[in-house]
Coordinates of C-alpha atoms in Angstrom, one line a residue:
M1 CA 44.1 79.0 -118.2
Q2 CA 45.8 75.7 -119.0
S3 CA 46.5 75.0 -115.4
V4 CA 42.8 75.5 -114.5
L5 CA 41.8 73.1 -117.3
K6 CA 44.2 70.5 -116.0
L7 CA 42.9 70.8 -112.5
T8 CA 39.3 70.4 -113.6
K9 CA 40.2 67.4 -115.7
I10 CA 42.0 65.8 -112.7
R11 CA 39.1 66.5 -110.4
Y12 CA 36.6 65.1 -112.9
H13 CA 38.7 62.0 -113.3
N14 CA 38.9 61.5 -109.5
T15 CA 35.2 61.9 -109.0
V16 CA 34.4 59.4 -111.8
V17 CA 36.8 56.9 -110.3
S18 CA 35.5 57.3 -106.8
F19 CA 31.9 56.9 -108.1
R20 CA 32.8 53.8 -110.0
S21 CA 34.4 52.3 -106.9
W22 CA 31.4 53.2 -104.8
W23 CA 29.0 51.7 -107.3
L24 CA 31.0 48.4 -107.3
R25 CA 31.0 48.3 -103.6
F26 CA 27.3 49.0 -103.5
K27 CA 26.5 46.2 -106.0
S28 CA 28.4 43.7 -104.0
S29 CA 26.8 44.7 -100.7
A30 CA 24.4 42.5 -98.9
L31 CA 21.7 45.2 -98.8
H32 CA 21.7 45.5 -102.6
Q33 CA 21.6 41.7 -103.0
M34 CA 18.6 41.4 -100.6
S35 CA 16.7 44.1 -102.6
R36 CA 17.4 42.2 -105.8
T37 CA 16.3 38.8 -104.5
R38 CA 13.0 40.4 -103.2
K39 CA 12.2 41.4 -106.7
G40 CA 13.0 37.9 -108.0
A41 CA 16.3 38.9 -109.7
H42 CA 19.7 37.3 -109.4
P43 CA 21.6 38.5 -106.2
Q44 CA 24.8 39.1 -108.3
P45 CA 27.3 37.4 -105.9
Q46 CA 30.8 38.6 -106.0
T47 CA 32.9 36.4 -108.3
T48 CA 36.5 36.2 -109.4
E49 CA 35.9 36.5 -113.1
Q50 CA 39.0 38.1 -114.6
P51 CA 39.0 40.4 -117.7
P52 CA 39.9 38.3 -120.7
P53 CA 43.7 38.2 -121.0
P54 CA 45.5 38.5 -124.3
P55 CA 46.1 35.2 -126.2
K56 CA 49.2 33.4 -124.9
D57 CA 52.0 32.7 -127.4
N58 CA 54.7 32.5 -124.7
G59 CA 56.4 29.1 -125.2
P60 CA 55.2 25.5 -125.4
I61 CA 52.1 24.0 -123.9
E62 CA 52.7 23.0 -120.2
V63 CA 49.3 21.5 -119.1
L64 CA 47.3 19.4 -121.6
V65 CA 43.7 18.5 -120.9
F66 CA 41.9 15.7 -122.8
G67 CA 38.3 15.8 -121.7
S68 CA 34.8 17.1 -122.0
I69 CA 33.1 20.5 -122.6
N70 CA 29.6 21.2 -121.3
M71 CA 27.3 24.2 -120.8
D72 CA 26.1 24.2 -117.2
Y73 CA 22.6 25.3 -116.2
I74 CA 22.8 25.8 -112.4
T75 CA 19.4 26.0 -110.6
Y76 CA 19.4 27.2 -106.9
L77 CA 16.6 25.8 -104.7
N78 CA 15.9 25.6 -101.0
E79 CA 16.1 21.8 -101.0
L80 CA 16.8 19.1 -103.6
P81 CA 13.7 17.6 -105.1
K82 CA 12.6 14.0 -104.2
P83 CA 11.4 11.5 -106.7
G84 CA 8.0 12.6 -108.0
E85 CA 8.3 16.1 -106.3
T86 CA 8.0 19.5 -108.0
L87 CA 9.7 22.5 -106.4
Q88 CA 10.0 26.1 -107.3
A89 CA 13.6 27.5 -107.9
M90 CA 14.9 30.8 -106.7
Y91 CA 17.0 31.7 -109.7
R92 CA 19.2 30.1 -112.5
E93 CA 22.6 30.7 -113.9
Q94 CA 24.3 29.7 -117.2
C95 CA 28.0 28.9 -116.8
F96 CA 30.7 27.4 -118.9
G97 CA 31.4 23.9 -117.6
G98 CA 32.5 20.4 -118.3
K99 CA 35.2 18.5 -116.3
G100 CA 37.8 18.9 -119.0
A101 CA 37.2 22.6 -119.6
N102 CA 36.9 23.3 -115.9
Q103 CA 40.2 21.7 -115.0
C104 CA 41.9 23.4 -117.9
M105 CA 40.5 26.8 -116.9
A106 CA 41.5 26.3 -113.2
A107 CA 45.1 25.7 -114.3
A108 CA 45.1 28.6 -116.8
K109 CA 43.8 31.1 -114.2
L110 CA 46.7 30.3 -111.9
G111 CA 49.1 31.0 -114.8
A112 CA 49.8 27.8 -116.7
N113 CA 50.0 27.7 -120.5
C114 CA 47.2 25.2 -121.2
A115 CA 45.7 23.4 -124.2
L116 CA 42.4 21.5 -124.6
I117 CA 41.5 18.6 -126.8
A118 CA 37.7 18.4 -127.0
K119 CA 34.6 18.4 -129.2
L120 CA 31.8 21.0 -129.5
G121 CA 28.6 21.1 -131.5
Q122 CA 28.2 23.5 -134.4
D123 CA 25.4 25.5 -132.7
D124 CA 25.0 28.7 -130.7
L125 CA 26.4 27.2 -127.5
G126 CA 29.4 25.7 -129.3
S127 CA 30.3 29.0 -131.0
I128 CA 29.9 31.0 -127.8
Y129 CA 32.1 28.5 -125.8
Y130 CA 34.8 28.5 -128.5
E131 CA 35.1 32.3 -128.5
Y132 CA 35.2 32.2 -124.7
L133 CA 38.1 29.7 -124.6
Q134 CA 40.1 31.9 -127.0
Q135 CA 39.5 35.0 -125.0
M136 CA 40.7 33.2 -121.8
G137 CA 44.0 32.4 -123.5
I138 CA 43.6 28.6 -123.9
N139 CA 45.0 26.9 -127.0
T140 CA 42.0 25.7 -129.1
D141 CA 43.9 24.2 -132.0
Y142 CA 42.4 20.8 -131.3
V143 CA 38.9 21.9 -130.2
E144 CA 36.6 20.9 -133.1
Q145 CA 33.0 21.9 -133.8
L146 CA 31.0 19.1 -135.4
E147 CA 27.9 19.4 -137.6
G148 CA 24.6 17.8 -136.7
V149 CA 25.7 17.3 -133.0
E150 CA 24.7 19.3 -130.0
T151 CA 27.1 20.7 -127.4
G152 CA 27.1 18.9 -124.1
I153 CA 24.8 20.1 -121.4
A154 CA 24.8 19.6 -117.6
Q155 CA 21.8 20.4 -115.3
I156 CA 23.0 21.2 -111.8
N157 CA 20.7 21.6 -108.8
V158 CA 22.1 23.3 -105.7
D159 CA 20.3 23.6 -102.3
D160 CA 20.8 25.9 -99.3
N161 CA 23.4 23.5 -97.8
A162 CA 25.5 23.7 -101.0
E163 CA 24.7 20.1 -101.9
N164 CA 24.2 19.4 -105.5
T165 CA 22.9 16.9 -108.0
I166 CA 24.2 16.8 -111.6
V167 CA 22.7 15.3 -114.8
V168 CA 24.9 15.4 -117.9
L169 CA 23.8 15.1 -121.6
P170 CA 27.2 14.3 -123.3
G171 CA 26.3 15.4 -126.8
A172 CA 29.5 16.0 -128.9
N173 CA 31.8 14.7 -126.1
Q174 CA 31.0 11.1 -127.2
R175 CA 32.7 11.8 -130.6
L176 CA 36.1 12.2 -129.0
N177 CA 38.2 9.2 -130.0
S178 CA 41.8 7.9 -130.4
K179 CA 42.2 9.6 -133.8
D180 CA 42.2 13.0 -132.0
V181 CA 45.0 11.7 -129.8
S182 CA 47.2 10.8 -132.7
A183 CA 46.4 14.1 -134.4
A184 CA 47.8 16.0 -131.4
K185 CA 51.1 14.2 -130.9
K186 CA 53.0 17.5 -130.8
L187 CA 51.2 18.6 -127.7
F188 CA 51.7 15.2 -126.0
K189 CA 55.5 15.6 -126.6
T190 CA 55.8 19.2 -125.3
A191 CA 53.4 19.1 -122.3
K192 CA 54.5 18.2 -118.8
V193 CA 51.2 17.4 -117.1
L194 CA 48.2 15.6 -118.6
L195 CA 44.6 15.7 -117.2
C196 CA 42.0 13.1 -118.2
Q197 CA 38.5 12.2 -117.1
L198 CA 35.9 9.5 -117.9
E199 CA 33.2 11.7 -119.4
T200 CA 34.6 10.8 -122.9
N201 CA 35.4 7.5 -124.7
H202 CA 37.4 5.3 -122.3
K203 CA 39.5 3.8 -125.1
A204 CA 40.5 7.3 -126.2
V205 CA 41.4 8.1 -122.6
L206 CA 43.6 4.9 -122.3
C207 CA 45.3 5.8 -125.6
A208 CA 46.1 9.3 -124.3
L209 CA 47.5 8.0 -121.0
K210 CA 49.7 5.5 -122.8
L211 CA 51.1 8.0 -125.3
F212 CA 52.0 10.6 -122.7
K213 CA 55.4 10.4 -121.0
G214 CA 55.1 13.0 -118.3
V215 CA 53.0 13.2 -115.1
S216 CA 49.4 12.0 -116.0
I217 CA 46.4 12.5 -113.7
L218 CA 43.3 10.5 -114.2
N219 CA 40.1 11.7 -112.6
A220 CA 37.9 8.6 -112.5
A221 CA 34.6 10.5 -112.7
P222 CA 32.0 9.3 -113.3
A223 CA 33.2 6.0 -111.7
M224 CA 32.5 2.5 -113.0
K225 CA 32.3 -0.7 -111.0
D226 CA 33.8 -2.7 -113.8
M227 CA 36.6 -0.3 -114.6
P228 CA 39.4 -1.9 -116.6
P229 CA 42.6 -2.2 -114.7
E230 CA 44.6 -0.9 -117.6
L231 CA 43.1 2.6 -117.0
I232 CA 44.2 2.4 -113.3
Q233 CA 47.7 1.3 -114.2
A234 CA 48.3 3.8 -117.0
A235 CA 48.0 7.0 -114.9
S236 CA 50.7 8.4 -112.7
I237 CA 48.1 9.7 -110.2
L238 CA 44.5 8.4 -109.7
C239 CA 42.3 11.0 -108.1
V240 CA 38.8 10.1 -107.0
N241 CA 36.3 11.3 -104.3
E242 CA 34.9 9.1 -101.5
V243 CA 31.8 8.0 -103.6
E244 CA 33.9 7.0 -106.6
A245 CA 36.4 5.2 -104.4
A246 CA 33.6 3.2 -102.8
Q247 CA 32.3 2.2 -106.2
L248 CA 35.8 1.1 -107.5
T249 CA 36.4 -1.0 -104.4
D250 CA 32.9 -2.5 -104.0
R251 CA 32.2 -0.8 -100.7
E252 CA 28.9 0.6 -99.4
D253 CA 30.4 4.0 -98.4
I254 CA 33.6 5.6 -97.1
K255 CA 33.0 7.8 -94.0
T256 CA 36.3 7.7 -92.0
L257 CA 39.9 8.1 -92.7
Q258 CA 40.5 4.4 -91.9
D259 CA 38.0 3.5 -94.7
A260 CA 39.7 5.8 -97.1
K261 CA 43.1 4.2 -96.2
A262 CA 41.8 0.7 -96.8
A263 CA 40.2 1.8 -100.1
A264 CA 43.5 3.4 -101.3
G265 CA 45.3 0.2 -100.4
E266 CA 42.9 -1.8 -102.5
L267 CA 43.5 0.6 -105.5
L268 CA 47.2 0.2 -105.1
E269 CA 46.7 -3.6 -105.2
K270 CA 44.8 -3.2 -108.5
G271 CA 47.9 -1.5 -110.0
A272 CA 47.6 2.3 -109.3
Q273 CA 50.9 4.1 -108.8
S274 CA 49.6 6.9 -106.6
V275 CA 46.1 7.4 -105.2
I276 CA 44.4 10.6 -103.9
I277 CA 41.0 10.4 -102.3
T278 CA 39.2 13.7 -101.7
M279 CA 36.7 13.6 -98.8
G280 CA 35.2 17.1 -98.8
A281 CA 35.3 18.6 -95.3
L282 CA 37.8 15.9 -94.2
G283 CA 40.4 16.9 -96.7
A284 CA 42.3 14.4 -98.8
V285 CA 44.1 11.1 -98.3
H286 CA 47.3 10.2 -100.3
L287 CA 48.9 6.8 -100.7
S288 CA 51.6 5.8 -103.2
Q289 CA 53.6 2.7 -104.2
S290 CA 56.9 4.3 -103.1
D291 CA 55.7 4.4 -99.4
P292 CA 52.8 2.0 -99.1
K293 CA 53.1 1.9 -95.3
Y294 CA 52.5 5.6 -94.8
C295 CA 49.1 6.9 -95.7
I296 CA 49.1 10.7 -95.5
H297 CA 46.0 12.8 -94.5
C298 CA 45.9 16.4 -95.6
P299 CA 43.1 18.3 -93.8
A300 CA 40.8 20.7 -95.7
A301 CA 41.4 24.4 -95.7
P302 CA 38.9 26.6 -93.7
V303 CA 35.9 27.9 -95.6
R304 CA 34.4 31.2 -94.4
Y305 CA 31.1 30.9 -96.4
L306 CA 29.8 27.8 -98.0
A307 CA 28.1 28.9 -101.3
D308 CA 28.4 26.2 -103.9
T309 CA 30.3 22.9 -104.0
S310 CA 29.9 22.3 -107.8
G311 CA 33.3 22.6 -109.5
A312 CA 35.4 22.2 -106.3
G313 CA 36.9 18.9 -107.5
D314 CA 37.8 20.5 -110.8
A315 CA 39.5 23.4 -109.0
F316 CA 41.4 20.9 -106.9
L317 CA 42.7 19.0 -109.9
G318 CA 43.6 22.0 -111.9
S319 CA 45.5 23.6 -109.1
L320 CA 47.2 20.2 -108.4
A321 CA 48.4 20.1 -112.0
Y322 CA 49.6 23.7 -111.8
H323 CA 51.6 23.2 -108.6
I324 CA 53.1 19.9 -109.8
L325 CA 54.3 21.9 -112.9
R326 CA 55.7 24.8 -111.0
F327 CA 57.2 22.9 -108.0
P328 CA 58.3 19.4 -109.2
N329 CA 60.8 18.9 -106.5
L330 CA 58.4 19.3 -103.6
N331 CA 56.6 16.3 -101.9
P332 CA 53.1 15.4 -103.0
E333 CA 51.7 16.6 -99.6
S334 CA 52.7 20.2 -100.5
H335 CA 50.9 20.0 -103.8
I336 CA 47.7 18.6 -102.2
Y337 CA 47.8 21.3 -99.5
A338 CA 47.9 24.0 -102.1
A339 CA 45.1 22.3 -104.0
N340 CA 43.0 22.2 -100.9
I341 CA 43.3 25.9 -100.5
C342 CA 42.2 26.6 -104.0
A343 CA 39.2 24.1 -103.6
A344 CA 38.2 25.9 -100.4
Y345 CA 38.2 29.2 -102.2
S346 CA 36.0 27.8 -105.0
V347 CA 33.5 26.4 -102.5
G348 CA 33.0 29.9 -101.1
H349 CA 31.8 31.3 -104.4
R350 CA 28.9 30.5 -106.7
G351 CA 29.3 28.9 -110.1
T352 CA 31.9 26.6 -111.6
Q353 CA 34.6 28.4 -113.6
P354 CA 33.8 31.9 -112.1
S355 CA 34.6 30.5 -108.7
F356 CA 38.1 29.4 -109.5
P357 CA 40.9 31.5 -107.9
G358 CA 43.2 33.6 -110.0
S359 CA 46.9 34.3 -109.9
E360 CA 46.5 37.2 -107.5
I361 CA 44.6 35.0 -104.9
A362 CA 46.5 31.7 -105.1
Q363 CA 50.1 32.9 -105.4
D364 CA 53.1 30.7 -106.2
D365 CA 54.1 30.7 -102.5
L366 CA 51.3 28.4 -101.5
C367 CA 53.6 25.4 -101.8
H368 CA 56.3 27.1 -99.7
I369 CA 54.0 27.3 -96.7
Y370 CA 54.6 24.4 -94.3
P371 CA 51.8 22.0 -95.2
N372 CA 49.5 20.7 -92.6
F373 CA 49.4 16.9 -92.8
C374 CA 49.7 13.8 -90.7
V375 CA 50.2 10.0 -91.1
I376 CA 47.0 7.9 -90.6
P377 CA 47.9 5.3 -87.9
E378 CA 47.3 1.6 -88.5
E379 CA 44.3 0.0 -86.8
T380 CA 44.8 -1.8 -83.6
E381 CA 43.3 -5.2 -82.9
E382 CA 40.7 -3.7 -80.7
E383 CA 39.6 -1.1 -83.3
A384 CA 39.5 -3.8 -86.0
T385 CA 37.4 -6.1 -83.8
L386 CA 35.0 -3.2 -83.0
R387 CA 34.7 -2.3 -86.6
K388 CA 34.0 -5.9 -87.6
K389 CA 31.4 -6.2 -84.8
Q390 CA 29.7 -3.0 -86.0
E391 CA 29.7 -4.3 -89.6
T392 CA 28.2 -7.6 -88.6
E393 CA 25.6 -6.0 -86.4
A394 CA 24.6 -3.7 -89.3
A395 CA 24.4 -6.6 -91.6
K396 CA 22.2 -8.6 -89.1
A397 CA 19.9 -5.6 -88.6
K398 CA 19.4 -5.4 -92.4
E399 CA 18.7 -9.1 -92.6
T400 CA 16.2 -8.9 -89.7
E401 CA 14.4 -6.0 -91.4
T402 CA 14.2 -7.8 -94.6
A403 CA 13.1 -11.1 -93.0
A404 CA 10.5 -9.6 -90.7
K405 CA 8.0 -8.9 -93.5
P406 CA 7.6 -12.6 -94.7
E407 CA 7.7 -14.0 -91.2
A408 CA 4.8 -11.8 -89.9
A409 CA 2.1 -14.5 -90.9
P410 CA 3.3 -17.5 -88.9
A411 CA 3.6 -15.5 -85.7
P412 CA 0.4 -17.1 -84.1
V413 CA 2.1 -20.5 -84.3
A414 CA 4.8 -19.4 -81.9
A415 CA 2.2 -18.0 -79.4
A416 CA 0.4 -21.4 -79.2
T417 CA 3.5 -23.4 -78.2
P418 CA 3.1 -22.9 -74.3
E419 CA -0.3 -24.8 -74.3
P420 CA 1.1 -28.3 -73.7
E421 CA 2.7 -27.2 -70.4
P422 CA -0.2 -27.3 -67.8
T423 CA 1.8 -29.0 -65.0
P424 CA 3.5 -25.9 -63.5
A425 CA 0.1 -24.1 -63.1
P426 CA -0.8 -25.2 -59.6
V427 CA 2.7 -24.4 -58.3
A428 CA 2.5 -20.8 -59.5
V429 CA -0.9 -20.3 -58.0
A430 CA 0.1 -21.8 -54.6
E431 CA 3.0 -19.5 -54.2
E432 CA 1.2 -16.2 -54.9
P433 CA -1.6 -16.0 -52.2
P434 CA 0.8 -15.2 -49.2
T435 CA 2.4 -12.3 -51.1
A436 CA -1.0 -10.8 -52.0
A437 CA -2.5 -11.3 -48.5
A438 CA 0.3 -9.5 -46.6
P439 CA -0.5 -5.9 -47.8
V440 CA -4.3 -6.3 -47.2
P441 CA -4.4 -4.5 -43.8
A442 CA -2.7 -1.4 -45.2
P443 CA -6.0 0.6 -45.7
A444 CA -6.7 0.3 -41.9
L445 CA -4.0 2.9 -41.3
V446 CA -6.2 5.6 -42.7
P447 CA -7.8 7.4 -39.7
T448 CA -10.8 9.0 -41.3
P449 CA -12.7 8.4 -44.6
N450 CA -11.7 10.7 -47.4
P451 CA -14.0 11.8 -50.3
I452 CA -11.2 10.8 -52.7
L453 CA -11.8 7.1 -51.7
A454 CA -15.3 7.3 -53.2
A455 CA -13.6 7.3 -56.6
S456 CA -11.3 4.4 -55.7
P457 CA -10.3 1.9 -58.3
E458 CA -12.5 -0.8 -56.6
Q459 CA -15.6 0.6 -58.4
A460 CA -14.1 -0.1 -61.9
P461 CA -11.8 -2.8 -63.0
M462 CA -8.2 -1.9 -63.6
R463 CA -6.6 -2.0 -67.1
G464 CA -5.9 -5.7 -67.8
S465 CA -7.9 -6.9 -64.8
I466 CA -10.7 -9.5 -64.8
A467 CA -14.1 -9.0 -63.3
T468 CA -14.3 -11.8 -60.7
P469 CA -16.7 -12.2 -57.7
R470 CA -15.4 -10.9 -54.4
T471 CA -15.6 -12.3 -50.9
S472 CA -15.7 -10.3 -47.8
S473 CA -12.8 -12.0 -46.0
N474 CA -10.4 -13.3 -48.5
Q475 CA -9.3 -11.0 -51.4
T476 CA -7.4 -13.7 -53.2
A477 CA -10.4 -15.9 -54.0
Q478 CA -10.1 -17.3 -57.5
P479 CA -13.0 -18.0 -59.9
K480 CA -13.5 -21.5 -61.3
R481 CA -12.4 -22.6 -64.7
V482 CA -9.9 -19.8 -65.3
S483 CA -6.7 -20.3 -67.3
L484 CA -3.2 -19.9 -65.8
D485 CA -2.8 -16.3 -67.0
T486 CA -6.1 -15.1 -65.5
R487 CA -5.3 -16.8 -62.2
E488 CA -2.0 -14.9 -61.9
V489 CA -3.7 -11.6 -62.7
A490 CA -6.5 -12.2 -60.2
A491 CA -4.0 -13.1 -57.4
T492 CA -1.8 -10.0 -57.9
M493 CA -4.8 -7.6 -58.4
P494 CA -5.6 -6.8 -54.7
A495 CA -1.9 -5.9 -53.9
A496 CA -1.8 -3.4 -56.8
R497 CA -5.2 -1.9 -55.7
V498 CA -4.0 -1.6 -52.1
A499 CA -0.8 0.1 -53.1
Q500 CA -2.7 2.5 -55.4
R501 CA -5.2 3.5 -52.6
A502 CA -2.4 4.1 -50.1
T503 CA -0.5 6.4 -52.5
E504 CA -3.7 8.3 -53.3
V505 CA -4.6 8.8 -49.7
A506 CA -1.1 10.0 -48.8
A507 CA -1.2 12.5 -51.7
A508 CA -4.6 13.8 -50.6
M509 CA -3.5 14.4 -47.1
V510 CA -0.3 16.2 -48.1
S511 CA -2.3 18.5 -50.5
S512 CA -4.9 19.3 -47.9
Q513 CA -2.3 20.2 -45.3
A514 CA -0.5 22.4 -47.9
T515 CA -3.6 24.3 -48.8
Q516 CA -4.5 24.9 -45.1
R517 CA -1.0 26.2 -44.4
T518 CA -1.1 28.6 -47.3
K519 CA -4.5 30.0 -46.1
E520 CA -3.1 30.6 -42.6
V521 CA 0.0 32.4 -44.0
T522 CA -2.0 34.6 -46.3
A523 CA -4.3 35.6 -43.5
H524 CA -1.3 37.1 -41.5
V525 CA 0.5 38.8 -44.4
V526 CA 0.3 42.6 -44.4
P527 CA 0.7 44.4 -47.7
G528 CA 4.0 46.3 -48.1
R529 CA 2.3 49.5 -49.2
I530 CA 0.5 49.9 -45.8
M531 CA 3.6 49.1 -43.7
H532 CA 6.0 51.5 -45.6
K533 CA 4.4 54.9 -46.1
P534 CA 6.4 57.6 -48.0
R535 CA 7.9 60.3 -45.9
K536 CA 8.2 64.0 -46.8
V537 CA 11.7 65.2 -46.7
Q538 CA 12.3 68.9 -46.0
V539 CA 15.2 70.3 -48.0
Q540 CA 16.7 73.6 -46.8
K541 CA 18.0 75.9 -49.5
R542 CA 21.5 77.1 -48.8
P543 CA 22.3 80.8 -49.7
I544 CA 24.7 81.2 -52.5
P545 CA 27.6 83.6 -51.4
N546 CA 28.2 86.6 -53.6
R547 CA 31.6 86.5 -55.2
K548 CA 32.9 89.9 -56.0

């Protein structure tokens, strides 16, 4: 009896497990997502959200993050709205965000022991976020909730091409100051990697960078044109994207690897120790003071499905800090290569923190893979001259576009300048009659009159022609008191009419011959059904032998 009960329990457990696995596969299938979107619900994309791990008390803090915390409201649309335009969204998500919290979560998911120094509001969003950080195993000893202040909020709009626009309301993040840095001196002594951003007070960020003695990474986002050089010089690694690098170096944009190399060189001249410029699909560019001659390009990792680019930069920075911590003896190109793989994984999933890879996806052996990178060659003289020409042409085109609007009024003055030159008029008229008189006998080649000639252009003046009296003998007779331009048109008018008549007559003859030929051919064609009649085939049945 007991054996029967055991067998039934085992079978029941197996059926429940199989049903659960089937239900999970069905929820993540494309058919189920399509049916949900038709009803107006969220498609429930497959994410990498891990079950909350137990709180970490296994040793000192390894990665310290001094930054912001925001609650992200992500809205998905077909296209981003233009100024003054109202669009209807497909659906909306609420995610935990903020550059500081995102980078801390990206490093913690990979397996680092992380701590966060930040400010929250004493409201519902702040309490929910605080509990979430504790559940994910992040040290929250220096995450403070303030009264009378709201938690930071970020509104993110994402279109079908995974492009986004972000608007941030800082809230409690503005209250983070240098006193919080001095209060967490123990963490600054034990941590090995520090991550900072510019969403908080810049003086507090500078104080944190100066106090830290390990590897410090500054993400200069959002960028400033008048960024103090002390911030650039205080960090071990300055990491920016192409837009932020263009703002820091007073450039219009950075589109090519040569532009990124030049911008990285300018940032080194301003005092940066090492520069990393992320360029999206082009990968990343690295340049350091140790080897300023060699600018390294690390191409981006392949992306199977482009879902959402929000949070990709934070995934890159968090994984960069993690791999610098775990593999300090490897070259920076290996760290950047591993960070590119984690960023590519994040781009293929929706959301910010739910899209970050975990320890089972981005294993520790990413840095041991031979990294794919190359040295950006220096510009030759020809390439430099071509680039300068293109820049000058673009600048001239912009100047002409801007100058064309005020110069539109004095245009008639330039048209009246050829009036004081009447002397060359008789020379131009005397040279043209022989050219116009030569093709006059061309219509005599037509053997018979054609009805098409009744609608010849002689009955109506051509476009741009002048109605002048004709003579029977000479086609180039000019009217009296006509300006220079009208004389030239009248002299060349007969030649153009003769050529047009000749082409029309030739086309009419060819078309008439073609139609006559088709009529003759169709008269002698015999239908195929009459020529080939079906024949009856007599089939003789063969006797089947009897097999005994």
